[in-house]
Amino acid sequence: TDNHSNFQTNMLSIPDLIKKKRDGMKLSDEEIKTFIQAVTDKTIQECQTGAMLMAIWQKGMVAKETVTLTKEMMTSGEVMSWPDEWAGLVVDKHSTGGVGDKVSLVLAPALAACDCKVPMISGRGLAHTGGTLDKLESIPGFNIHQPIGQVQEILASVGCCIVGQTEMLVPADRVLYALRDATSTVDSLPLITGSIISKKGAESLSALVLDVKFGRAALYKDLNSAKELAQSLVEVGNGLGIRTAAVLSSMDTTIGRCVGNSVEVIESLETLKGNGPDDLMDFMICGELLRMTGLVSELPEGKKRISDAVVSGAALSKFQAMMEAQGVARETAQQLCSTHTNYYSILRKSKHQMELKTQDSGVVMDVDGLCLAQILHKLGAGRSQAGAPINHSVGAELLVSLGQRVNKGNRSMTVTSEIPPINRLQNCLILGSDANTQTCQQSLVKEIITH
């Protein structure tokens, strides 16, 4: 019994841990471990977890605490392990969410075509940002639920897969994620960092690039707060032994020309067929990942290898193989990947199709991505509550680009939905006079952070 009482005196109780953090003190590795273990085993009361989350939100954590928090969350469940011959080749990217962000659908197969292994565990859409899993589920038969053994088989045969978080991966995150929402502690740097990096850490990656968005249509409205998050993510990722870099990119308009689910799958397939818009064909993130794995020595060389994989059709074949490996019928996958295909013979089409026309002449100064996403969300393309169904066929395609001259009555956008679309869509497009054209052409990527 002596040992037992010693153990008791060394261990702070959960209320003591909460008090310690509430009073602004640093938690030791052991104390953080105790907290996360209690969360995972459900031996802590929900109100205590909520109180600890609020204490962390109020007082923050130093880098060492955040690394420990993330590591404990990561090891709260199963951690993937890969064959030795894949050493250095297992890579992934994570985006903090944007409008029309279909980059993963192009990036995963392109990286697989360059000999990387991409075990992408992705998320669903919530609020106005779309989720990669929702987009893929607009393809009939595509199954995002794959057990870990199956993920390894798909990576061996294809090289990439895009799946949802399984029950066994990072269970502590699932509990904390739900409670953060309920306790208004979502926007805390250590908690966001822990949530993102623990899931990526459980993939046992060699290299990771984070695409941290800032701007009107992003979670972070300004560059500085996005940069703070990027630095925290990079520091903790590297602290877990993953080579980690972050790209800061602006998110005021949309990525590509399409926003929705089915329409974004079509745009991704068109990009893989070599007909993509410029911003989707900018392979900065992929190039950086190839550089980090050592497959190439310089970023431009990395971008060129990815570009070659897309132009040659190698990335498209990987996407087709991935669809088949994840449950899509072979004919369906072949048809989606063939040139000049009729996508809507496979993907669901909405009842209403409406073309918007420009109401004035001028130059397209701005496309308000947030405004567009929120309207499509109301039309059924998104969800307000986790687990709610969405309508994959709702979407919009922009027919004009920034800086383009338009005349009154030009076609500006097509919208598909089950109910007639709302007139507010006109407000998403902002026209101006010639004088200001310079301001609207901007590069998306602002900087890369590697340490």
Short mmCIF file of C-alpha atoms in Angstrom, two decimals:
data_model
loop_
_atom_site.label_atom_id
_atom_site.label_comp_id
_atom_site.label_asym_id
_atom_site.label_seq_id
_atom_site.Cartn_x
_atom_site.Cartn_y
_atom_site.Cartn_z
CA THR A 1 0.00 0.00 0.00
CA ASP A 2 2.96 2.31 0.56
CA ASN A 3 3.66 2.44 -3.15
CA HIS A 4 0.04 3.21 -3.78
CA SER A 5 -0.05 6.17 -1.38
CA ASN A 6 3.18 7.52 -2.88
CA PHE A 7 1.61 7.38 -6.29
CA GLN A 8 -1.43 9.26 -4.93
CA THR A 9 0.62 12.10 -3.46
CA ASN A 10 2.69 12.61 -6.61
CA MET A 11 -0.35 12.69 -8.83
CA LEU A 12 -2.41 15.84 -8.88
CA SER A 13 -6.14 15.27 -9.07
CA ILE A 14 -8.07 16.56 -12.11
CA PRO A 15 -9.41 19.62 -10.17
CA ASP A 16 -5.80 20.42 -9.16
CA LEU A 17 -4.69 20.22 -12.80
CA ILE A 18 -7.50 22.55 -13.85
CA LYS A 19 -6.57 24.98 -11.06
CA LYS A 20 -2.89 24.87 -12.02
CA LYS A 21 -3.65 25.80 -15.65
CA ARG A 22 -6.33 28.30 -14.60
CA ASP A 23 -3.70 30.09 -12.48
CA GLY A 24 -1.43 30.34 -15.50
CA MET A 25 1.12 27.69 -14.55
CA LYS A 26 2.77 25.22 -16.92
CA LEU A 27 1.58 21.61 -16.85
CA SER A 28 4.23 18.88 -16.76
CA ASP A 29 4.34 16.07 -19.35
CA GLU A 30 2.95 13.69 -16.73
CA GLU A 31 0.03 16.03 -15.92
CA ILE A 32 -0.92 16.46 -19.56
CA LYS A 33 -0.75 12.69 -19.98
CA THR A 34 -3.09 12.24 -16.99
CA PHE A 35 -5.60 14.67 -18.50
CA ILE A 36 -5.62 13.13 -22.00
CA GLN A 37 -5.77 9.59 -20.59
CA ALA A 38 -8.79 10.53 -18.47
CA VAL A 39 -10.46 12.07 -21.55
CA THR A 40 -9.81 8.92 -23.60
CA ASP A 41 -10.93 6.51 -20.84
CA LYS A 42 -13.93 8.73 -20.06
CA THR A 43 -12.96 8.76 -16.35
CA ILE A 44 -13.20 12.56 -16.26
CA GLN A 45 -16.49 14.44 -16.00
CA GLU A 46 -17.48 16.44 -19.09
CA CYS A 47 -17.69 19.60 -17.02
CA GLN A 48 -14.06 19.09 -15.92
CA THR A 49 -12.92 18.63 -19.51
CA GLY A 50 -14.80 21.81 -20.42
CA ALA A 51 -13.17 23.68 -17.53
CA MET A 52 -9.70 22.52 -18.60
CA LEU A 53 -10.37 23.55 -22.21
CA MET A 54 -11.42 27.01 -21.00
CA ALA A 55 -8.32 27.26 -18.78
CA ILE A 56 -6.12 26.39 -21.79
CA TRP A 57 -8.06 28.88 -23.92
CA GLN A 58 -7.57 31.62 -21.30
CA LYS A 59 -3.93 30.99 -20.33
CA GLY A 60 -2.47 29.32 -23.42
CA MET A 61 0.36 26.82 -23.49
CA VAL A 62 4.09 27.09 -24.19
CA ALA A 63 5.49 25.12 -27.15
CA LYS A 64 6.68 22.23 -24.94
CA GLU A 65 3.19 21.81 -23.44
CA THR A 66 1.59 21.89 -26.88
CA VAL A 67 4.00 19.24 -28.21
CA THR A 68 3.18 16.97 -25.24
CA LEU A 69 -0.57 17.60 -25.59
CA THR A 70 -0.37 16.71 -29.29
CA LYS A 71 1.77 13.61 -28.70
CA GLU A 72 -0.59 12.33 -25.98
CA MET A 73 -3.63 12.94 -28.21
CA MET A 74 -1.89 11.16 -31.08
CA THR A 75 -1.07 8.07 -29.00
CA SER A 76 -4.55 7.93 -27.44
CA GLY A 77 -5.48 5.48 -30.21
CA GLU A 78 -3.93 3.50 -33.03
CA VAL A 79 -0.88 4.93 -34.80
CA MET A 80 -0.29 3.74 -38.36
CA SER A 81 2.88 1.87 -39.22
CA TRP A 82 4.30 1.46 -42.71
CA PRO A 83 6.70 -0.96 -44.45
CA ASP A 84 10.39 -0.02 -44.09
CA GLU A 85 10.78 0.51 -47.84
CA TRP A 86 8.36 3.46 -47.66
CA ALA A 87 10.69 5.33 -45.27
CA GLY A 88 10.84 9.00 -46.21
CA LEU A 89 8.03 8.72 -48.81
CA VAL A 90 4.87 8.97 -46.69
CA VAL A 91 3.54 12.53 -47.07
CA ASP A 92 0.35 14.55 -46.65
CA LYS A 93 -1.02 18.06 -46.69
CA HIS A 94 -3.66 19.76 -44.58
CA SER A 95 -5.60 22.86 -45.45
CA THR A 96 -7.28 25.00 -42.80
CA GLY A 97 -10.26 25.31 -45.13
CA GLY A 98 -11.34 27.63 -47.89
CA VAL A 99 -13.96 28.11 -50.57
CA GLY A 100 -13.66 25.87 -53.62
CA ASP A 101 -10.64 24.18 -52.04
CA LYS A 102 -10.31 21.03 -54.12
CA VAL A 103 -6.50 21.00 -54.03
CA SER A 104 -6.36 17.59 -52.25
CA LEU A 105 -8.21 15.86 -55.09
CA VAL A 106 -5.46 16.89 -57.52
CA LEU A 107 -2.52 16.77 -55.12
CA ALA A 108 -2.93 13.22 -53.71
CA PRO A 109 -2.86 11.41 -57.11
CA ALA A 110 -0.14 13.75 -58.47
CA LEU A 111 2.12 12.94 -55.48
CA ALA A 112 1.36 9.21 -55.87
CA ALA A 113 2.46 9.50 -59.52
CA CYS A 114 5.81 10.83 -58.20
CA ASP A 115 6.34 7.72 -56.01
CA CYS A 116 5.04 9.20 -52.74
CA LYS A 117 2.60 7.43 -50.43
CA VAL A 118 -0.32 9.66 -49.40
CA PRO A 119 -2.57 8.32 -46.59
CA MET A 120 -4.83 11.37 -46.55
CA ILE A 121 -7.24 11.42 -43.62
CA SER A 122 -9.66 14.15 -44.47
CA GLY A 123 -12.68 15.91 -42.99
CA ARG A 124 -16.22 16.91 -43.82
CA GLY A 125 -17.48 20.40 -44.49
CA LEU A 126 -18.84 22.49 -41.64
CA ALA A 127 -20.25 26.04 -41.85
CA HIS A 128 -19.27 27.63 -45.18
CA THR A 129 -16.10 25.62 -45.93
CA GLY A 130 -16.42 22.48 -48.03
CA GLY A 131 -15.07 19.09 -46.97
CA THR A 132 -12.97 16.85 -49.22
CA LEU A 133 -14.93 13.75 -48.10
CA ASP A 134 -18.26 15.32 -49.09
CA LYS A 135 -16.88 16.13 -52.54
CA LEU A 136 -15.67 12.56 -53.10
CA GLU A 137 -18.97 11.11 -51.90
CA SER A 138 -20.72 12.77 -54.83
CA ILE A 139 -19.07 10.02 -56.92
CA PRO A 140 -21.42 6.97 -56.84
CA GLY A 141 -19.86 4.11 -54.86
CA PHE A 142 -16.90 6.06 -53.41
CA ASN A 143 -16.34 4.74 -49.88
CA ILE A 144 -14.42 6.99 -47.49
CA HIS A 145 -14.64 4.42 -44.65
CA GLN A 146 -11.57 2.20 -44.96
CA PRO A 147 -9.99 0.20 -42.11
CA ILE A 148 -6.28 0.81 -41.50
CA GLY A 149 -5.28 -2.53 -43.09
CA GLN A 150 -7.14 -1.59 -46.25
CA VAL A 151 -5.48 1.84 -46.31
CA GLN A 152 -2.10 0.10 -46.35
CA GLU A 153 -3.19 -2.17 -49.23
CA ILE A 154 -4.45 0.80 -51.28
CA LEU A 155 -1.20 2.68 -50.64
CA ALA A 156 0.80 -0.37 -51.77
CA SER A 157 -1.17 -0.78 -55.02
CA VAL A 158 -2.17 2.82 -55.87
CA GLY A 159 -0.05 5.13 -53.70
CA CYS A 160 -2.81 7.40 -52.37
CA CYS A 161 -6.17 7.20 -50.66
CA ILE A 162 -8.51 9.76 -49.15
CA VAL A 163 -10.45 8.47 -46.15
CA GLY A 164 -12.31 9.63 -43.05
CA GLN A 165 -11.05 9.44 -39.48
CA THR A 166 -11.66 5.93 -38.10
CA GLU A 167 -12.91 5.16 -34.60
CA MET A 168 -9.46 3.93 -33.66
CA LEU A 169 -7.52 7.03 -34.69
CA VAL A 170 -6.99 9.82 -32.14
CA PRO A 171 -10.11 9.11 -30.02
CA ALA A 172 -9.10 11.92 -27.61
CA ASP A 173 -9.50 14.43 -30.43
CA ARG A 174 -13.05 13.33 -31.18
CA VAL A 175 -14.08 14.00 -27.58
CA LEU A 176 -12.23 17.34 -27.30
CA TYR A 177 -13.39 18.52 -30.74
CA ALA A 178 -17.05 18.10 -29.83
CA LEU A 179 -16.61 19.79 -26.43
CA ARG A 180 -14.62 22.71 -27.86
CA ASP A 181 -17.60 23.54 -30.02
CA ALA A 182 -19.97 23.37 -27.05
CA THR A 183 -17.72 25.44 -24.75
CA SER A 184 -16.63 28.20 -27.16
CA THR A 185 -12.98 27.12 -27.04
CA VAL A 186 -12.51 26.37 -30.75
CA ASP A 187 -10.15 29.28 -31.46
CA SER A 188 -7.27 28.40 -29.15
CA LEU A 189 -3.82 27.96 -30.72
CA PRO A 190 -2.69 24.96 -28.63
CA LEU A 191 -6.06 23.24 -29.07
CA ILE A 192 -6.20 23.80 -32.84
CA THR A 193 -2.58 22.70 -33.17
CA GLY A 194 -3.17 19.58 -31.07
CA SER A 195 -6.23 18.62 -33.08
CA ILE A 196 -4.62 19.03 -36.51
CA ILE A 197 -1.15 17.65 -35.81
CA SER A 198 -2.30 14.67 -33.66
CA LYS A 199 -4.35 13.36 -36.60
CA LYS A 200 -1.48 13.88 -39.04
CA GLY A 201 0.99 12.40 -36.53
CA ALA A 202 -1.12 9.23 -36.31
CA GLU A 203 -0.50 8.81 -40.06
CA SER A 204 3.23 8.39 -39.24
CA LEU A 205 4.29 10.85 -41.92
CA SER A 206 7.78 11.65 -43.16
CA ALA A 207 6.77 15.11 -44.38
CA LEU A 208 3.74 17.38 -44.01
CA VAL A 209 2.80 20.70 -45.61
CA LEU A 210 0.08 22.82 -44.03
CA ASP A 211 -1.84 25.23 -46.19
CA VAL A 212 -2.87 27.96 -43.75
CA LYS A 213 -5.44 30.29 -45.27
CA PHE A 214 -6.11 33.90 -44.33
CA GLY A 215 -8.55 36.44 -45.69
CA ARG A 216 -12.24 37.14 -45.97
CA ALA A 217 -13.29 33.55 -46.79
CA ALA A 218 -10.91 31.88 -44.29
CA LEU A 219 -11.06 31.08 -40.58
CA TYR A 220 -8.37 33.72 -39.97
CA LYS A 221 -9.14 37.09 -41.47
CA ASP A 222 -5.64 38.59 -41.23
CA LEU A 223 -2.12 37.47 -42.13
CA ASN A 224 -0.71 37.86 -38.61
CA SER A 225 -3.09 35.50 -36.81
CA ALA A 226 -2.73 32.96 -39.64
CA LYS A 227 1.05 33.24 -39.34
CA GLU A 228 0.86 32.59 -35.60
CA LEU A 229 -1.11 29.40 -36.25
CA ALA A 230 1.29 28.36 -39.04
CA GLN A 231 4.29 28.80 -36.74
CA SER A 232 2.63 26.79 -33.96
CA LEU A 233 1.73 23.95 -36.38
CA VAL A 234 5.23 23.85 -37.86
CA GLU A 235 6.93 23.90 -34.47
CA VAL A 236 4.77 21.08 -33.07
CA GLY A 237 4.92 18.99 -36.26
CA ASN A 238 8.71 19.20 -36.26
CA GLY A 239 8.64 18.51 -32.49
CA LEU A 240 6.93 15.17 -33.23
CA GLY A 241 9.64 14.29 -35.73
CA ILE A 242 7.67 15.06 -38.92
CA ARG A 243 9.41 17.37 -41.40
CA THR A 244 6.80 20.12 -41.42
CA ALA A 245 6.35 23.32 -43.42
CA ALA A 246 3.45 25.74 -43.81
CA VAL A 247 2.34 27.80 -46.77
CA LEU A 248 0.42 31.00 -46.01
CA SER A 249 -2.12 31.64 -48.76
CA SER A 250 -4.78 34.28 -49.21
CA MET A 251 -8.41 33.19 -49.37
CA ASP A 252 -10.64 36.09 -50.34
CA THR A 253 -12.18 34.71 -53.52
CA THR A 254 -12.47 31.05 -54.52
CA ILE A 255 -9.90 28.44 -55.53
CA GLY A 256 -10.56 27.56 -59.16
CA ARG A 257 -13.90 28.52 -60.70
CA CYS A 258 -16.26 25.99 -59.10
CA VAL A 259 -17.80 25.84 -55.63
CA GLY A 260 -19.94 22.91 -54.45
CA ASN A 261 -19.43 19.15 -54.35
CA SER A 262 -20.07 17.48 -57.74
CA VAL A 263 -18.90 20.59 -59.61
CA GLU A 264 -15.60 20.57 -57.73
CA VAL A 265 -15.03 16.90 -58.56
CA ILE A 266 -15.58 17.78 -62.23
CA GLU A 267 -13.13 20.69 -61.99
CA SER A 268 -10.53 18.44 -60.30
CA LEU A 269 -10.91 15.83 -63.04
CA GLU A 270 -10.56 18.54 -65.69
CA THR A 271 -7.39 19.72 -63.93
CA LEU A 272 -6.02 16.16 -63.92
CA LYS A 273 -6.82 16.07 -67.66
CA GLY A 274 -4.62 19.17 -68.08
CA ASN A 275 -7.43 21.73 -68.47
CA GLY A 276 -7.33 23.22 -64.98
CA PRO A 277 -7.45 26.89 -63.97
CA ASP A 278 -4.07 28.53 -63.24
CA ASP A 279 -4.42 28.54 -59.45
CA LEU A 280 -5.08 24.78 -59.36
CA MET A 281 -2.15 24.17 -61.70
CA ASP A 282 0.21 26.01 -59.32
CA PHE A 283 1.93 23.08 -57.65
CA MET A 284 3.78 24.96 -54.93
CA ILE A 285 2.60 22.67 -52.09
CA CYS A 286 3.39 19.44 -53.97
CA GLY A 287 6.77 20.76 -55.06
CA GLU A 288 7.62 21.67 -51.47
CA LEU A 289 6.64 18.14 -50.29
CA LEU A 290 8.86 16.52 -52.94
CA ARG A 291 11.71 18.78 -51.82
CA MET A 292 11.16 17.86 -48.16
CA THR A 293 11.26 14.11 -48.88
CA GLY A 294 14.50 14.58 -50.82
CA LEU A 295 12.98 13.25 -54.09
CA VAL A 296 14.08 16.56 -55.64
CA SER A 297 16.62 19.08 -54.39
CA GLU A 298 14.91 22.35 -55.35
CA LEU A 299 11.33 23.65 -55.26
CA PRO A 300 11.14 24.51 -59.03
CA GLU A 301 12.24 20.98 -59.90
CA GLY A 302 9.54 19.61 -57.58
CA LYS A 303 6.86 21.75 -59.21
CA LYS A 304 8.02 20.59 -62.65
CA ARG A 305 7.85 16.88 -61.68
CA ILE A 306 4.28 17.32 -60.42
CA SER A 307 3.31 19.33 -63.50
CA ASP A 308 4.75 16.55 -65.72
CA ALA A 309 2.77 13.93 -63.76
CA VAL A 310 -0.44 15.88 -64.46
CA VAL A 311 0.29 16.73 -68.10
CA SER A 312 1.33 13.15 -68.93
CA GLY A 313 -1.93 11.75 -67.51
CA ALA A 314 -0.08 9.73 -64.82
CA ALA A 315 -1.90 11.57 -62.00
CA LEU A 316 -5.29 10.98 -63.69
CA SER A 317 -4.59 7.21 -63.84
CA LYS A 318 -3.79 7.29 -60.12
CA PHE A 319 -7.10 9.05 -59.41
CA GLN A 320 -8.93 6.40 -61.44
CA ALA A 321 -7.13 3.59 -59.59
CA MET A 322 -7.90 5.26 -56.24
CA MET A 323 -11.62 5.50 -57.11
CA GLU A 324 -11.71 1.81 -58.03
CA ALA A 325 -9.78 0.81 -54.88
CA GLN A 326 -12.30 2.77 -52.78
CA GLY A 327 -15.40 1.13 -54.21
CA VAL A 328 -16.27 2.93 -57.46
CA ALA A 329 -17.31 0.58 -60.30
CA ARG A 330 -14.60 0.24 -62.97
CA GLU A 331 -16.85 1.53 -65.83
CA THR A 332 -17.84 4.55 -63.75
CA ALA A 333 -14.21 5.39 -62.93
CA GLN A 334 -13.15 4.92 -66.55
CA GLN A 335 -15.95 7.10 -67.84
CA LEU A 336 -15.19 9.92 -65.39
CA CYS A 337 -11.53 9.84 -66.43
CA SER A 338 -12.04 9.64 -70.20
CA THR A 339 -11.72 12.77 -72.35
CA HIS A 340 -14.89 14.60 -73.46
CA THR A 341 -17.03 12.62 -71.04
CA ASN A 342 -20.53 13.64 -70.04
CA TYR A 343 -20.01 13.96 -66.29
CA TYR A 344 -23.72 14.27 -65.57
CA SER A 345 -24.42 10.81 -66.94
CA ILE A 346 -22.79 9.71 -63.66
CA LEU A 347 -22.95 12.61 -61.19
CA ARG A 348 -26.33 13.84 -60.04
CA LYS A 349 -27.66 17.01 -61.66
CA SER A 350 -29.96 19.51 -59.94
CA LYS A 351 -33.41 20.51 -61.17
CA HIS A 352 -32.68 24.20 -61.63
CA GLN A 353 -29.89 25.69 -63.69
CA MET A 354 -29.65 29.42 -63.74
CA GLU A 355 -27.25 31.70 -65.57
CA LEU A 356 -26.42 35.02 -63.98
CA LYS A 357 -25.62 37.95 -66.24
CA THR A 358 -23.54 41.01 -65.36
CA GLN A 359 -25.68 44.01 -64.48
CA ASP A 360 -23.11 46.62 -65.65
CA SER A 361 -20.04 46.95 -67.81
CA GLY A 362 -16.61 47.14 -66.19
CA VAL A 363 -13.75 45.07 -64.86
CA VAL A 364 -14.20 42.17 -62.44
CA MET A 365 -12.53 43.59 -59.32
CA ASP A 366 -13.51 40.96 -56.82
CA VAL A 367 -15.38 37.71 -56.31
CA ASP A 368 -16.56 37.42 -52.71
CA GLY A 369 -15.86 33.77 -51.86
CA LEU A 370 -17.50 33.96 -48.44
CA CYS A 371 -20.73 35.45 -49.85
CA LEU A 372 -20.88 32.77 -52.56
CA ALA A 373 -20.18 29.92 -50.13
CA GLN A 374 -22.80 31.11 -47.65
CA ILE A 375 -25.51 31.31 -50.32
CA LEU A 376 -24.67 27.84 -51.68
CA HIS A 377 -24.68 26.57 -48.10
CA LYS A 378 -28.28 27.87 -47.72
CA LEU A 379 -29.20 26.17 -51.01
CA GLY A 380 -28.12 22.84 -49.49
CA ALA A 381 -24.44 22.43 -50.44
CA GLY A 382 -23.26 22.52 -46.80
CA ARG A 383 -24.38 21.64 -43.29
CA SER A 384 -24.87 23.61 -40.07
CA GLN A 385 -24.67 20.58 -37.83
CA ALA A 386 -22.19 17.70 -37.87
CA GLY A 387 -23.72 14.57 -39.37
CA ALA A 388 -26.46 16.39 -41.32
CA PRO A 389 -26.93 15.33 -44.96
CA ILE A 390 -25.96 17.63 -47.83
CA ASN A 391 -26.99 17.94 -51.46
CA HIS A 392 -24.01 17.09 -53.66
CA SER A 393 -25.53 18.54 -56.81
CA VAL A 394 -25.81 22.16 -55.58
CA GLY A 395 -22.99 24.32 -56.91
CA ALA A 396 -21.80 27.33 -58.85
CA GLU A 397 -19.32 27.87 -61.66
CA LEU A 398 -17.78 31.28 -62.28
CA LEU A 399 -17.60 32.19 -65.97
CA VAL A 400 -15.47 35.31 -65.46
CA SER A 401 -12.09 35.83 -63.79
CA LEU A 402 -10.48 38.61 -61.77
CA GLY A 403 -9.28 41.49 -63.93
CA GLN A 404 -11.50 40.52 -66.88
CA ARG A 405 -13.39 43.24 -68.83
CA VAL A 406 -17.11 42.49 -69.12
CA ASN A 407 -20.04 44.17 -70.86
CA LYS A 408 -23.50 44.48 -69.39
CA GLY A 409 -25.43 41.25 -69.95
CA ASN A 410 -22.35 38.95 -70.19
CA ARG A 411 -22.75 35.52 -68.59
CA SER A 412 -20.98 35.65 -65.21
CA MET A 413 -21.93 32.48 -63.31
CA THR A 414 -24.02 29.34 -63.60
CA VAL A 415 -25.76 28.00 -60.49
CA THR A 416 -27.41 24.60 -60.05
CA SER A 417 -29.80 23.86 -57.19
CA GLU A 418 -33.01 22.08 -56.23
CA ILE A 419 -34.80 25.31 -55.35
CA PRO A 420 -34.57 28.41 -57.56
CA PRO A 421 -31.39 30.25 -56.50
CA ILE A 422 -31.55 33.52 -54.60
CA ASN A 423 -30.92 36.87 -56.26
CA ARG A 424 -28.29 37.76 -53.66
CA LEU A 425 -25.76 35.89 -55.82
CA GLN A 426 -25.31 39.08 -57.87
CA ASN A 427 -23.68 40.68 -54.80
CA CYS A 428 -20.82 38.16 -54.89
CA LEU A 429 -19.38 39.76 -58.01
CA ILE A 430 -17.90 43.24 -57.72
CA LEU A 431 -17.23 45.28 -60.87
CA GLY A 432 -15.12 48.42 -61.10
CA SER A 433 -13.56 50.77 -63.63
CA ASP A 434 -10.43 50.13 -65.69
CA ALA A 435 -8.23 52.31 -63.50
CA ASN A 436 -8.01 49.75 -60.69
CA THR A 437 -7.28 46.58 -62.68
CA GLN A 438 -3.82 46.23 -61.16
CA THR A 439 -5.15 45.63 -57.65
CA CYS A 440 -7.14 42.53 -58.45
CA GLN A 441 -4.36 40.30 -59.78
CA GLN A 442 -2.71 38.87 -56.68
CA SER A 443 -0.51 35.91 -55.98
CA LEU A 444 -2.13 33.45 -53.62
CA VAL A 445 0.90 32.24 -51.69
CA LYS A 446 2.39 34.86 -49.40
CA GLU A 447 5.22 32.91 -47.75
CA ILE A 448 6.54 29.50 -46.70
CA ILE A 449 7.46 28.79 -43.07
CA THR A 450 9.76 25.86 -42.42
CA HIS A 451 10.83 26.19 -38.79
#
